[in-house]
XYZ file of C-alpha atoms in Angstrom:
267
model
C 152.739 130.474 138.493
C 151.679 126.794 138.427
C 154.147 124.598 136.574
C 152.943 121.116 137.620
C 149.989 119.204 139.035
C 146.740 117.522 138.094
C 143.239 118.848 137.435
C 140.625 118.008 140.085
C 137.324 116.642 138.763
C 134.884 118.623 140.873
C 131.866 116.803 139.421
C 132.659 113.766 141.597
C 131.981 114.066 145.321
C 134.984 113.349 147.569
C 138.181 114.679 149.201
C 141.213 115.324 147.002
C 144.855 116.170 147.792
C 146.294 118.605 145.256
C 150.015 119.263 144.924
C 151.409 122.053 142.759
C 154.701 123.957 142.311
C 154.947 127.717 142.575
C 157.830 129.914 141.280
C 158.416 133.546 140.450
C 158.329 135.035 136.969
C 161.999 134.153 136.420
C 161.452 130.557 137.424
C 163.434 130.898 140.692
C 162.699 129.434 144.122
C 160.149 126.807 143.165
C 158.061 125.759 146.161
C 155.937 122.649 146.310
C 152.491 123.330 147.857
C 149.955 120.680 148.955
C 146.317 121.457 149.530
C 143.218 119.376 150.380
C 140.093 120.001 148.286
C 136.656 118.830 149.452
C 134.000 118.418 146.746
C 130.565 118.410 148.395
C 127.427 116.868 146.963
C 124.933 119.113 145.115
C 121.704 118.812 147.107
C 119.920 121.911 145.825
C 116.892 121.207 143.655
C 115.940 123.470 140.749
C 113.053 125.876 141.139
C 109.645 124.661 139.982
C 108.716 125.441 136.354
C 106.096 128.171 136.091
C 103.263 129.231 133.769
C 102.640 125.806 132.271
C 100.052 126.195 129.512
C 98.497 124.142 126.711
C 97.726 125.239 123.159
C 96.795 123.839 119.779
C 94.803 120.957 121.228
C 93.407 118.538 118.629
C 91.556 115.201 118.850
C 94.796 113.351 119.669
C 97.465 115.859 120.761
C 98.241 119.031 122.679
C 101.228 121.396 122.916
C 102.673 122.206 126.365
C 105.028 125.095 127.201
C 106.380 126.608 130.432
C 108.915 129.043 131.836
C 112.413 127.755 132.536
C 113.543 126.777 136.033
C 116.750 127.995 137.704
C 119.376 125.908 139.518
C 122.608 126.542 141.432
C 124.513 124.382 138.904
C 122.218 123.999 135.921
C 118.936 122.422 134.804
C 119.466 119.343 132.614
C 115.868 118.537 131.673
C 112.164 118.502 132.475
C 110.008 115.497 133.333
C 106.467 115.678 131.921
C 103.578 114.012 133.748
C 100.149 113.126 132.360
C 97.375 112.388 134.870
C 100.065 112.017 137.544
C 102.178 109.508 135.570
C 105.597 110.233 134.038
C 105.502 110.170 130.211
C 108.722 111.776 128.914
C 111.795 113.949 129.583
C 112.632 116.942 127.404
C 115.593 119.293 127.380
C 113.707 122.458 126.465
C 110.648 124.265 127.758
C 108.026 122.873 125.383
C 106.783 119.568 124.071
C 103.942 118.014 122.079
C 101.986 115.197 123.714
C 100.577 112.755 121.162
C 98.456 109.614 121.397
C 95.553 111.184 123.265
C 91.926 110.097 122.841
C 89.221 112.374 121.360
C 86.803 114.150 123.687
C 88.842 113.170 126.754
C 90.082 115.249 129.721
C 93.732 115.147 130.796
C 95.896 116.917 133.378
C 99.589 117.773 132.991
C 102.427 119.094 135.134
C 106.237 119.214 134.745
C 109.267 118.972 137.058
C 112.799 120.277 136.506
C 115.906 118.223 137.331
C 119.675 118.726 137.434
C 122.752 116.558 136.848
C 122.913 115.493 140.505
C 119.407 114.044 140.273
C 117.754 116.789 142.287
C 114.126 117.276 141.198
C 111.970 120.363 141.653
C 108.451 120.485 143.012
C 105.563 120.335 140.533
C 104.741 123.148 138.187
C 101.161 124.382 138.065
C 98.728 121.818 136.638
C 97.016 122.475 133.307
C 93.817 120.669 132.333
C 93.099 119.848 128.698
C 90.071 118.374 126.926
C 90.793 117.027 123.452
C 88.425 117.788 120.561
C 85.710 115.411 119.491
C 85.938 113.514 116.219
C 84.118 115.075 113.314
C 80.534 113.789 113.349
C 77.912 113.588 110.604
C 74.381 114.428 111.701
C 71.078 113.478 110.071
C 69.162 115.891 107.860
C 66.424 118.113 109.276
C 64.747 120.769 107.202
C 61.577 122.686 106.409
C 61.024 122.813 102.651
C 58.811 125.880 102.433
C 59.661 129.030 104.435
C 57.608 131.615 102.564
C 55.048 131.685 105.403
C 57.104 131.109 108.587
C 60.623 130.474 109.825
C 62.804 130.650 112.975
C 63.981 134.227 113.285
C 66.010 134.206 116.494
C 67.505 131.745 119.021
C 68.819 132.826 122.409
C 70.709 130.548 124.828
C 73.663 131.375 127.058
C 75.661 134.054 125.271
C 74.127 133.190 121.901
C 71.654 135.734 120.526
C 71.366 134.671 116.901
C 69.058 136.754 114.720
C 69.179 134.572 111.619
C 66.251 135.595 109.451
C 64.936 133.288 106.746
C 67.534 130.664 105.823
C 65.470 128.560 103.462
C 64.518 125.885 106.008
C 67.958 124.968 107.398
C 71.189 126.733 108.424
C 74.410 125.596 110.072
C 75.485 127.918 112.905
C 78.262 125.764 114.382
C 80.588 128.736 114.089
C 78.577 130.328 116.922
C 79.040 128.902 120.394
C 78.430 129.455 124.104
C 79.846 127.838 127.223
C 77.495 125.694 129.325
C 78.556 124.109 132.626
C 77.563 120.676 133.841
C 74.832 120.749 136.485
C 73.782 124.327 135.661
C 70.328 125.408 134.499
C 69.878 127.503 131.328
C 67.014 129.096 129.499
C 66.383 129.029 125.732
C 64.114 131.374 123.783
C 62.954 130.806 120.201
C 61.346 133.611 118.230
C 59.491 132.757 115.004
C 58.605 135.098 112.165
C 55.558 135.002 109.904
C 55.341 136.774 106.566
C 51.554 137.114 106.799
C 49.121 134.816 108.597
C 50.224 133.731 112.067
C 50.173 129.936 112.024
C 50.459 127.480 114.895
C 54.045 126.236 115.263
C 55.565 123.493 117.425
C 59.154 123.529 118.694
C 61.811 121.120 119.919
C 65.465 121.479 120.912
C 68.102 118.752 121.238
C 71.693 118.713 122.524
C 74.030 115.807 121.707
C 75.428 115.572 125.231
C 77.431 112.392 124.620
C 78.726 113.608 121.241
C 77.818 110.429 119.373
C 76.371 112.086 116.281
C 72.664 111.781 117.056
C 69.966 113.226 119.319
C 68.364 109.896 120.258
C 69.825 109.346 123.733
C 67.876 109.833 126.925
C 67.838 113.474 128.057
C 69.080 114.912 124.766
C 65.706 116.460 123.910
C 65.989 119.483 126.197
C 62.880 121.474 125.211
C 59.493 120.815 123.613
C 56.526 123.107 123.029
C 53.367 121.933 121.314
C 51.758 124.013 118.579
C 51.150 127.646 119.491
C 50.844 131.081 117.935
C 52.965 132.703 120.640
C 55.329 135.435 119.425
C 58.180 133.631 121.216
C 58.573 130.494 123.318
C 60.966 129.849 126.212
C 61.994 126.990 128.434
C 64.717 125.783 130.794
C 67.040 122.818 130.820
C 69.829 121.497 133.054
C 73.095 120.207 131.595
C 73.646 116.686 133.008
C 76.834 115.950 134.893
C 77.448 113.061 132.480
C 77.760 115.427 129.474
C 81.087 115.225 127.674
C 83.361 118.253 127.633
C 84.098 119.983 124.383
C 82.191 121.177 121.332
C 78.647 119.784 121.394
C 75.927 120.073 118.730
C 72.545 121.668 119.444
C 69.601 121.426 117.039
C 66.558 123.752 117.099
C 63.500 122.853 115.008
C 60.124 124.511 114.345
C 57.364 122.727 112.437
C 53.947 123.908 111.366
C 51.068 122.400 113.347
C 52.919 119.325 114.705
C 55.931 118.401 116.827
C 59.119 117.923 114.763
C 61.512 115.020 115.230
C 65.274 115.479 115.273
C 65.754 113.921 111.830
C 62.882 115.089 109.680
C 62.265 116.926 106.436
C 58.790 118.480 106.510
C 56.778 120.885 104.397
C 56.411 124.042 106.460
C 58.767 125.378 109.140
């Protein structure tokens, strides 16, 4: 058994001489033994974190989480990068990133590190677009719908059979995904309760998410007055459109083209 000697600090790289005494169970025949101990540097980096994902994204924050890395000694933390720049170190496998801007795209990845300063390769990259600020849009409504109304709107995956909604309805709970640079069709189907009247149609999309439909290119469809049972057209989403939730407005007016902010008699 060992009855004397010092403890070697193996966390510090170097060569150490260790001397200890050995005896039997009765304490007889003690022998002094000297040994050399070499403590080598830890040069093994942790494995890269995996399955980085984002959730709960708001206008100004997002939550990141990932699977833990492994290391020959032990992982001491994770460095988080935003758009390629270091922003923080965390001990666990999740963090909340605050201070983001609304309606803005960001990319994130993380790296694992150990006590010796070894750093892993990058995790997968996750891309996040923060939500837009709540916007207030102008009023647009037909006051009398006893003769005609918009019955159905179809665009992308939306196929909204709405019926008579009294001249205005908010369908922002219904959405579809549109990609920049792609062309899409829209179909509007009116309904008449009796006489078929001439109706005019316009559609707007607030591509820059500034709370109005006045900007160039935001009127995406127009059809002058017609008695057609449905009207259709095509539009291309500009590459300058902002990512995220974007408002579309569809309007039908009796006998004249509607504007984006108008209260009229029939339609």
